[in-house]
mmCIF file of C-alpha atoms in Angstrom:
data_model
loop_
_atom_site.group_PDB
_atom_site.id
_atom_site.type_symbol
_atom_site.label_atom_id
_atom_site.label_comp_id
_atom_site.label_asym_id
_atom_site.label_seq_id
_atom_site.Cartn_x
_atom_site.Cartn_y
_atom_site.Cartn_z
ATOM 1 C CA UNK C 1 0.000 0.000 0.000
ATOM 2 C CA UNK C 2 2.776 2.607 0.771
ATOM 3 C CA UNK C 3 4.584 2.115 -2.952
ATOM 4 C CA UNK C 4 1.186 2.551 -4.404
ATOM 5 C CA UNK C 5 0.638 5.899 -2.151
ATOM 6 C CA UNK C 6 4.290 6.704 -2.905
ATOM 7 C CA UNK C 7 3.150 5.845 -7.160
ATOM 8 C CA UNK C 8 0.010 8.142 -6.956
ATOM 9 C CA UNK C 9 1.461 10.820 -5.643
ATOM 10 C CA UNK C 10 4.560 10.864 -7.356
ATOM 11 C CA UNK C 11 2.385 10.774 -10.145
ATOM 12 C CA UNK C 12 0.011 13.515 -9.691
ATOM 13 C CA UNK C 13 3.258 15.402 -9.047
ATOM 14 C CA UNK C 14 4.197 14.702 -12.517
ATOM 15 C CA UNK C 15 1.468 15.445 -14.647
ATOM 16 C CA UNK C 16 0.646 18.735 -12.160
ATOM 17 C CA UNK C 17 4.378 19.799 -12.590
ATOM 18 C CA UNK C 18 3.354 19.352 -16.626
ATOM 19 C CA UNK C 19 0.022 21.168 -16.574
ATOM 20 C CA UNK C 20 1.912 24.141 -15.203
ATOM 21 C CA UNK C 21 4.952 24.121 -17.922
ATOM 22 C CA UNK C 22 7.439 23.632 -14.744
ATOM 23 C CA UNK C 23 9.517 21.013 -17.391
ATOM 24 C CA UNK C 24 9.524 23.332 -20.131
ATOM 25 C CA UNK C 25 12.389 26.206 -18.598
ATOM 26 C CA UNK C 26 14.597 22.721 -17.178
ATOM 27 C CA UNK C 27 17.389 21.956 -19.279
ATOM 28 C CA UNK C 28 17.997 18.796 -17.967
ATOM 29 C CA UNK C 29 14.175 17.592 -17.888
ATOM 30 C CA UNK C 30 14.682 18.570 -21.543
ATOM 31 C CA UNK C 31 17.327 17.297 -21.611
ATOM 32 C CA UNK C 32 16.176 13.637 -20.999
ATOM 33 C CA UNK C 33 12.794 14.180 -22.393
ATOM 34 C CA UNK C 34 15.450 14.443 -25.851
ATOM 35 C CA UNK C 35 16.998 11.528 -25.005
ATOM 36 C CA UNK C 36 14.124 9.309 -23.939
ATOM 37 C CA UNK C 37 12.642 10.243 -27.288
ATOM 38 C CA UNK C 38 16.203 9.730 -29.344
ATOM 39 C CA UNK C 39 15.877 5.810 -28.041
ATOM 40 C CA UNK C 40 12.246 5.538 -28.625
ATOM 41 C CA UNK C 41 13.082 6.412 -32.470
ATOM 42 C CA UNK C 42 16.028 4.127 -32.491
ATOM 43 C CA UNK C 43 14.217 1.228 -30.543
ATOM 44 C CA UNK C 44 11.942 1.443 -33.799
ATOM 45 C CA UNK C 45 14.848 1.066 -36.302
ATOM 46 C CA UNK C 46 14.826 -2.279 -38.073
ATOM 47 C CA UNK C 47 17.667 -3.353 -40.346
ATOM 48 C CA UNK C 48 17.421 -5.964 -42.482
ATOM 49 C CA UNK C 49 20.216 -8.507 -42.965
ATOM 50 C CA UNK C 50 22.973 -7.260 -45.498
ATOM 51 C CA UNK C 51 23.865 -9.659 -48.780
ATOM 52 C CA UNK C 52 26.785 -10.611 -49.470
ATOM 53 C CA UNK C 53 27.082 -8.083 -52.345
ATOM 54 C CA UNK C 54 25.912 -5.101 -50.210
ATOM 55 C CA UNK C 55 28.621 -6.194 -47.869
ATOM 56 C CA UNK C 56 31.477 -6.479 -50.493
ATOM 57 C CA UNK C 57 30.203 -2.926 -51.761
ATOM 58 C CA UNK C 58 30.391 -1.386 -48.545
ATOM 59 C CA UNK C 59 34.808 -2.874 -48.199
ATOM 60 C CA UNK C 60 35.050 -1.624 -51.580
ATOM 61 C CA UNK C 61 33.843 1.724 -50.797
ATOM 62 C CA UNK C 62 35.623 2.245 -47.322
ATOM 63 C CA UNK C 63 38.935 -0.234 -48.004
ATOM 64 C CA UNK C 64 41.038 2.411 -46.408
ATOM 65 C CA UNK C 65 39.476 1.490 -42.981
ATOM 66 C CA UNK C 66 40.381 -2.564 -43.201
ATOM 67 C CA UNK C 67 43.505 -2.030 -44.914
ATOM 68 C CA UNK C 68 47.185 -2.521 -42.761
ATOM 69 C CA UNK C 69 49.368 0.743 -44.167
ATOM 70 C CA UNK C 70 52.729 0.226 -44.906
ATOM 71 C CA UNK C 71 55.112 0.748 -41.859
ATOM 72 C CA UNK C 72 58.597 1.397 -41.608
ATOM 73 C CA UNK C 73 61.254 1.529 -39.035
ATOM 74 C CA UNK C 74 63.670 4.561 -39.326
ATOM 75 C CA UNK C 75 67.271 6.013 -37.833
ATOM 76 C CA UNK C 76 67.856 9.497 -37.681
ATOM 77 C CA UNK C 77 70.002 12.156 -36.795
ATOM 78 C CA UNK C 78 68.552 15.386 -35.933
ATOM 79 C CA UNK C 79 70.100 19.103 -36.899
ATOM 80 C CA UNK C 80 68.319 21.658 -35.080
ATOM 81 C CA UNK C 81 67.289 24.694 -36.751
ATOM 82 C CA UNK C 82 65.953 25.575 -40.875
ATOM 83 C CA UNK C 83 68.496 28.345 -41.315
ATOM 84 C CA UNK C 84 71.938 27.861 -43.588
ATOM 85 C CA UNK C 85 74.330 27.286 -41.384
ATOM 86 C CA UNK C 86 71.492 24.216 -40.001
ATOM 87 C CA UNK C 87 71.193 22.813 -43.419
ATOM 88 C CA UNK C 88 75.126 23.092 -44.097
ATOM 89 C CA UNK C 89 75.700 21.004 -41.078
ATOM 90 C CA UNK C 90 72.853 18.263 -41.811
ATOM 91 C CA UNK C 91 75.063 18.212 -45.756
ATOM 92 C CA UNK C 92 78.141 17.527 -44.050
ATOM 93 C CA UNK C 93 76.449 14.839 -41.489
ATOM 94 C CA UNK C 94 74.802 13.328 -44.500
ATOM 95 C CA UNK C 95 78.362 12.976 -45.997
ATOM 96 C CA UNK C 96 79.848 11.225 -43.243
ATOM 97 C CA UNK C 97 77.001 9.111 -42.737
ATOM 98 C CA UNK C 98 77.025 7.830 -46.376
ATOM 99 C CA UNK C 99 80.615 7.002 -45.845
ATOM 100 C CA UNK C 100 80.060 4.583 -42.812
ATOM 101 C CA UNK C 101 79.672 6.891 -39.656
ATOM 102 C CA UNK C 102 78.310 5.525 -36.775
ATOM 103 C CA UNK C 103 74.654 7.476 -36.371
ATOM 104 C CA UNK C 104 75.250 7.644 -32.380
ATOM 105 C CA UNK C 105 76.185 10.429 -31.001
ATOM 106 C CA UNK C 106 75.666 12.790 -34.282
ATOM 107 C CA UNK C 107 73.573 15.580 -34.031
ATOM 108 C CA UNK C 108 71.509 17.433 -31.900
ATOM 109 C CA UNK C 109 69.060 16.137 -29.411
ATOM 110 C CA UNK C 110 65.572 15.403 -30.547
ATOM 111 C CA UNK C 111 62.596 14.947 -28.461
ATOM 112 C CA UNK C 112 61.384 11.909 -30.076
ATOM 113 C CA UNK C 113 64.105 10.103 -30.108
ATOM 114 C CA UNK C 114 66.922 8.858 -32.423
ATOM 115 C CA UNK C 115 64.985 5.347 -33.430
ATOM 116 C CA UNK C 116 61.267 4.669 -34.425
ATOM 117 C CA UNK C 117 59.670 1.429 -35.340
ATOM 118 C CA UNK C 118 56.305 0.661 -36.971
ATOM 119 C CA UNK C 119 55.549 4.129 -38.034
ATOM 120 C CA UNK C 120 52.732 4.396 -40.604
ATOM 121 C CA UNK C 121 53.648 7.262 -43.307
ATOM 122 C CA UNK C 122 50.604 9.049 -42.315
ATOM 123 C CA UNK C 123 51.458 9.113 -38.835
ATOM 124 C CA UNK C 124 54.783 10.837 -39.745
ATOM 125 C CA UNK C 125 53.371 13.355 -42.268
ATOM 126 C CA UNK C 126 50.901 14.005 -39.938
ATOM 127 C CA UNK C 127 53.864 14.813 -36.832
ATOM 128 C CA UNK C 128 56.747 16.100 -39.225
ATOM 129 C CA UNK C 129 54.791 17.606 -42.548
ATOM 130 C CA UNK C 130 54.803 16.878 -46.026
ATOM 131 C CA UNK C 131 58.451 17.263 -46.956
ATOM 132 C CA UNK C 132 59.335 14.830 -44.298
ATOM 133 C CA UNK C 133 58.147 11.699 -45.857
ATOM 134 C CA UNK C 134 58.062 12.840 -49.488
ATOM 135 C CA UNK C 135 59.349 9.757 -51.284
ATOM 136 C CA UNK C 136 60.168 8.083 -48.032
ATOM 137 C CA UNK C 137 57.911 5.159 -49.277
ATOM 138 C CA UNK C 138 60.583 4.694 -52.517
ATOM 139 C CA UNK C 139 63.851 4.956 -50.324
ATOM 140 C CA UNK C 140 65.932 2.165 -50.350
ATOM 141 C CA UNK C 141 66.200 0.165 -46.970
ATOM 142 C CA UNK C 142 69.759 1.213 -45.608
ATOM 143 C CA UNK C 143 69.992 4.583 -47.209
ATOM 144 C CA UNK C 144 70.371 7.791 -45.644
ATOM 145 C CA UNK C 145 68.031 11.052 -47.095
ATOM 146 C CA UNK C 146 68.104 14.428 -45.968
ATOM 147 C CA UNK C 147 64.404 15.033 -45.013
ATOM 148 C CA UNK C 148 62.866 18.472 -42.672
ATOM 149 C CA UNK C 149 60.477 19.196 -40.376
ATOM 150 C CA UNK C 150 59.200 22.898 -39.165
ATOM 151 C CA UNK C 151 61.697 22.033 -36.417
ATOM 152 C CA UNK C 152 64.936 21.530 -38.438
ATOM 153 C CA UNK C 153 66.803 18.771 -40.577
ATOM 154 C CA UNK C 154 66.455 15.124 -40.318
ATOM 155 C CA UNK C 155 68.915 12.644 -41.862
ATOM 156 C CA UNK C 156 67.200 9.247 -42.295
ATOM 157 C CA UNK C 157 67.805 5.975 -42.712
ATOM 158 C CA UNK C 158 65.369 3.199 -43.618
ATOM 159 C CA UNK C 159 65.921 0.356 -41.480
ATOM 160 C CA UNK C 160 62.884 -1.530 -42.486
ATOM 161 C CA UNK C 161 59.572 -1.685 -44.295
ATOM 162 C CA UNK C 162 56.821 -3.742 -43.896
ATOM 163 C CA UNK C 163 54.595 -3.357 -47.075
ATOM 164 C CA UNK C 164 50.743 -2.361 -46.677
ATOM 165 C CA UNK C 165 48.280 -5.064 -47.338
ATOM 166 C CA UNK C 166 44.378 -5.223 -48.085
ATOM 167 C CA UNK C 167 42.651 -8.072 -46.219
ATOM 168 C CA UNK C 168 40.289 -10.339 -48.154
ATOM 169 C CA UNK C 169 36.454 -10.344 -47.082
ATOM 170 C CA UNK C 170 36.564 -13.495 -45.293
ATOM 171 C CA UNK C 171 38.933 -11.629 -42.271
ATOM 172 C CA UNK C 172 37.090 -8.821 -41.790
ATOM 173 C CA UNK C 173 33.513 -9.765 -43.134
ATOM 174 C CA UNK C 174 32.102 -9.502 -39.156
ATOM 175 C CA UNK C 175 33.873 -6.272 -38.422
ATOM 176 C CA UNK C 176 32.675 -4.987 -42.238
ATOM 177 C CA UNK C 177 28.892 -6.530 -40.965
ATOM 178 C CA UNK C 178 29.029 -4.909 -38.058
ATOM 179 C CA UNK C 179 30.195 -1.246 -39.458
ATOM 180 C CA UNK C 180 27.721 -1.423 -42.253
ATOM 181 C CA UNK C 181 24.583 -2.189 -39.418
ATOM 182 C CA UNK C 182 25.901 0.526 -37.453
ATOM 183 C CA UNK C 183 25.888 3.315 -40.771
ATOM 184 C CA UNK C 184 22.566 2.296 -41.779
ATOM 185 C CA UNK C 185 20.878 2.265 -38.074
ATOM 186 C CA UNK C 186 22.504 6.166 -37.902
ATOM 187 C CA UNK C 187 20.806 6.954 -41.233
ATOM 188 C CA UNK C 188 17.724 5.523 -40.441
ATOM 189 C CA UNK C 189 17.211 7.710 -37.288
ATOM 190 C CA UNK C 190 18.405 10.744 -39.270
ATOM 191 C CA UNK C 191 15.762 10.436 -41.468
ATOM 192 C CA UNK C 192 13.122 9.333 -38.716
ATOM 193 C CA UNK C 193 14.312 12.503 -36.878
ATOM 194 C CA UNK C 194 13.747 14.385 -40.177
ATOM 195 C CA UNK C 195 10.334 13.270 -40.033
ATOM 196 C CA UNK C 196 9.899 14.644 -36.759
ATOM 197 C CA UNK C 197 11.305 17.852 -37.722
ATOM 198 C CA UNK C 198 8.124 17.679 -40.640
ATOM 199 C CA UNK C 199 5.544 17.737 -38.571
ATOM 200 C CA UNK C 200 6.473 20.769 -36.753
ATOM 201 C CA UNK C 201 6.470 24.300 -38.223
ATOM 202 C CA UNK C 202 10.177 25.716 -36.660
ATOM 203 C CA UNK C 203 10.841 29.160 -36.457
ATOM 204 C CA UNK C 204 14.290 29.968 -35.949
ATOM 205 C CA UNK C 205 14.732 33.688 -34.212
ATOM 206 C CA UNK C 206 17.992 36.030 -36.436
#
């Protein structure tokens, strides 16, 4: 009897604190009004089980995402600075490294490191810029390059590169199932929220 007293009056509460528009200046009533709704329309969603073909389509059409990059494992030595004088230096390192010098102990100091391993290009463009791995992917393995960064000169040597390969549709067919359910359950509810939006007349204050 007391949970039923505590039911009723927590909901007379409710639909009294309704009737007088108390919810309506809440943001966080709103707020989970929104999202109550938002799961309602996604609770409704149905997706019907992909072919083969529409799966295949889909790892054509997004390959980049199942694909392993190419990765390589560098040496450097580091030459502080982009003036002259900076790049002079890193031309007279690169000498004596093509003639056999030992890598240690050249250089300046660099943050990162002297070594990396299992760097994908586009996480080194990304860090060092363009210039840095422009044609890095054609250098020969135990070569030295003179590459830069915004933060000075960088003499490189490829120690090792493991070549980028595309997995078949057999390896990745749950992860590709999986990816594809999820984009079509997010357009679904984009266009059941545009539906919502269409039976509304909104007014949107300049």
């Amino acid at each position: 009897e007391r949970l039923v007293e505590r039911f009723i009056d927590e909901e007379v509460l409710y639909r009294e604190g309704l009737a007088r528009g108390l919810a309506e200046g809440d943001a966080q009533v709103r707020e989970r009004v929104a999202s109550q709704m938002a799961y309602v329309l996604k609770s409704q969603v149905v997706i019907a089980e992909p072919t083969e073909a529409e799966l295949r389509a889909w790892l054509d059409d997004h390959a980049d995402q199942y694909a392993r990059p190419e990765r390589v494992d560098f040496t450097q030595v580091f030459v502080e600075g982009l003036d002259d004088r900076a790049r002079a230096k890193a031309r007279e390192l690169l000498r004596l490294l093509e003639s056999g010098a030992d890598p240690n102990g050249l250089g300046d100091t660099f943050p990162g490191g002297r070594r990396f391993r299992g760097r994908r290009l586009a996480e080194l463009t990304e860090r060092f810029g363009e210039a840095f791995t422009a044609g890095m992917e054609t250098q020969p393995p135990g070569t030295w390059a003179l590459r830069s960064s915004s933060v000075g000169q960088h003499l490189v040597r490829i120690d090792r590169r493991a070549s980028g390969t595309s997995l078949d549709f057999g390896a990745v067919r749950e992860q590709v199932a999986h990816d594809w359910a999820q984009a079509q359950q997010a357009s679904a509810l984009e266009q059941a929220k545009l539906a919502l939006r269409n039976r509304w007349q909104i007014v949107v204050s300049p």
